[in-house]
Short mmCIF file of C-alpha atoms in Angstrom, two decimals:
data_model
loop_
_atom_site.label_atom_id
_atom_site.label_comp_id
_atom_site.label_asym_id
_atom_site.label_seq_id
_atom_site.Cartn_x
_atom_site.Cartn_y
_atom_site.Cartn_z
CA MET B 1 -11.40 -22.74 2.51
CA HIS B 2 -12.74 -25.27 4.83
CA PRO B 3 -14.56 -23.35 8.29
CA THR B 4 -14.80 -25.17 11.56
CA PRO B 5 -17.98 -25.44 13.29
CA TYR B 6 -16.72 -22.16 15.42
CA GLN B 7 -16.63 -20.69 12.22
CA LEU B 8 -19.49 -21.36 11.14
CA LEU B 9 -21.26 -21.41 14.20
CA THR B 10 -20.52 -17.35 14.02
CA LYS B 11 -21.26 -16.85 11.12
CA GLN B 12 -24.47 -18.48 11.29
CA ARG B 13 -25.16 -15.44 14.27
CA GLN B 14 -23.66 -13.09 11.82
CA VAL B 15 -22.37 -11.54 14.59
CA PHE B 16 -19.56 -10.25 13.11
CA ALA B 17 -21.32 -8.51 9.55
CA LYS B 18 -20.62 -5.65 8.40
CA GLY B 19 -22.99 -2.87 9.52
CA SER B 20 -23.47 -4.95 12.48
CA TRP B 21 -22.36 -3.52 16.15
CA GLY B 22 -19.89 -6.94 15.81
CA GLY B 23 -19.07 -5.60 12.26
CA GLU B 24 -18.25 -1.87 12.53
CA PHE B 25 -16.14 0.72 14.70
CA HIS B 26 -17.31 1.79 17.80
CA PRO B 27 -17.72 5.38 17.18
CA ASP B 28 -15.24 6.08 19.79
CA PHE B 29 -12.66 4.60 17.51
CA GLN B 30 -13.76 6.08 14.16
CA PRO B 31 -10.77 5.76 11.38
CA GLN B 32 -9.32 9.04 11.55
CA LYS B 33 -7.44 10.48 8.09
CA GLY B 34 -3.76 9.30 7.94
CA ASP B 35 -4.38 5.57 10.73
CA VAL B 36 -3.43 2.67 8.93
CA ILE B 37 -6.54 -0.10 7.75
CA ILE B 38 -5.15 -3.68 7.87
CA LYS B 39 -7.23 -6.06 5.85
CA GLU B 40 -9.59 -8.26 6.86
CA HIS B 41 -8.88 -11.28 8.21
CA TRP B 42 -11.05 -14.22 6.99
CA ALA B 43 -10.49 -16.54 9.77
CA SER B 44 -9.37 -16.17 14.38
CA SER B 45 -5.90 -14.50 13.14
CA GLY B 46 -5.42 -11.14 12.63
CA PHE B 47 -1.21 -11.64 10.69
CA ALA B 48 -2.23 -14.92 8.38
CA ASN B 49 -3.09 -13.24 5.60
CA THR B 50 -2.97 -9.93 6.23
CA ASP B 51 -0.32 -7.37 6.36
CA LEU B 52 -0.47 -6.80 10.03
CA ASP B 53 3.29 -7.78 10.90
CA HIS B 54 4.39 -6.04 8.10
CA GLN B 55 2.83 -2.58 9.03
CA LEU B 56 3.99 -2.51 12.40
CA LYS B 57 7.41 -3.39 11.51
CA MET B 58 7.37 -0.86 9.12
CA HIS B 59 6.09 1.23 12.46
CA GLY B 60 8.42 0.53 14.61
CA VAL B 61 5.77 -1.60 16.12
CA GLN B 62 7.50 -3.64 18.46
CA LYS B 63 4.76 -3.69 21.32
CA ILE B 64 1.03 -4.96 20.69
CA ILE B 65 -2.31 -4.64 22.20
CA VAL B 66 -4.60 -6.99 22.55
CA ILE B 67 -8.60 -6.59 22.97
CA GLY B 68 -12.34 -7.05 21.23
CA MET B 69 -14.03 -10.13 19.97
CA LEU B 70 -13.23 -13.55 20.53
CA ALA B 71 -11.71 -14.12 23.61
CA ASN B 72 -10.89 -18.13 22.65
CA THR B 73 -10.13 -17.45 19.34
CA CYS B 74 -9.66 -14.22 17.23
CA ILE B 75 -8.41 -12.50 19.50
CA GLU B 76 -5.86 -15.31 21.18
CA ALA B 77 -4.48 -16.55 18.24
CA THR B 78 -4.10 -12.63 16.32
CA ALA B 79 -2.04 -12.76 19.79
CA ARG B 80 -0.48 -16.10 20.19
CA PHE B 81 0.58 -15.32 16.10
CA GLY B 82 2.26 -11.54 17.58
CA MET B 83 4.54 -13.99 20.19
CA GLU B 84 5.37 -16.47 17.52
CA LEU B 85 6.48 -13.22 15.17
CA GLY B 86 8.29 -12.03 18.19
CA TYR B 87 6.12 -8.68 19.39
CA HIS B 88 5.47 -8.62 23.65
CA VAL B 89 1.89 -8.86 24.25
CA THR B 90 -0.37 -7.23 26.66
CA LEU B 91 -3.91 -9.22 27.34
CA VAL B 92 -6.57 -7.10 28.38
CA LYS B 93 -8.46 -9.32 29.96
CA ASP B 94 -11.52 -6.90 30.22
CA ALA B 95 -11.73 -5.82 27.39
CA THR B 96 -12.22 -9.57 25.61
CA ALA B 97 -15.34 -10.94 25.28
CA ALA B 98 -17.05 -14.38 25.08
CA PHE B 99 -19.80 -16.70 24.15
CA SER B 100 -18.62 -18.24 27.66
CA LYS B 101 -17.19 -18.03 31.43
CA GLU B 102 -15.47 -21.15 30.03
CA ALA B 103 -14.10 -19.76 27.20
CA MET B 104 -12.90 -17.05 28.39
CA HIS B 105 -11.67 -18.94 31.28
CA ALA B 106 -9.67 -20.49 29.09
CA ALA B 107 -8.62 -17.42 27.20
CA HIS B 108 -6.88 -15.94 29.67
CA LYS B 109 -6.62 -18.68 32.85
CA ILE B 110 -5.21 -22.00 30.68
CA ASN B 111 -3.79 -20.15 27.58
CA GLY B 112 -3.02 -17.09 27.59
CA PRO B 113 -0.22 -17.46 29.69
CA THR B 114 1.12 -19.70 26.87
CA PHE B 115 1.50 -16.52 24.79
CA ALA B 116 0.75 -13.16 27.31
CA HIS B 117 4.13 -11.26 28.08
CA ALA B 118 1.44 -9.39 30.60
CA ILE B 119 -3.15 -10.43 31.10
CA LEU B 120 -4.02 -6.68 32.44
CA THR B 121 -7.18 -4.43 33.17
CA THR B 122 -7.68 -1.88 31.74
CA ASP B 123 -6.66 0.08 34.57
CA GLU B 124 -2.99 -1.72 34.63
CA LEU B 125 -3.40 -0.77 31.36
CA LEU B 126 -3.91 2.76 32.36
CA ALA B 127 -1.76 2.80 34.73
CA ALA B 128 1.38 0.67 33.20
CA LEU B 129 1.28 3.78 30.01
#
């Protein structure tokens, strides 16, 4: 693997280290019995080198909702890859985070419209569901 400078910084900061806030499921979203857990990915996309696409197709999923960290890297890479695989992508702009306002702007205003079919707030998403 050839990590990028951004990946090296993330590793140095230990943003997603096991046992840390960023490396564990939120207490309100703990896996439940029968939940499908996708194996960890090693770079930015949740699809690349994982069984995510296979699991979604096995369960007939055609639409994905993306939230989390980091908006301009992992979220964008996963959402873009999902769009390229044919999924309808919804990006929830107030349920993503990045290390800077500029990164959030790029993720939601510049890059987001190139891969997301909808860019919504949490309230807008809940109303649509």
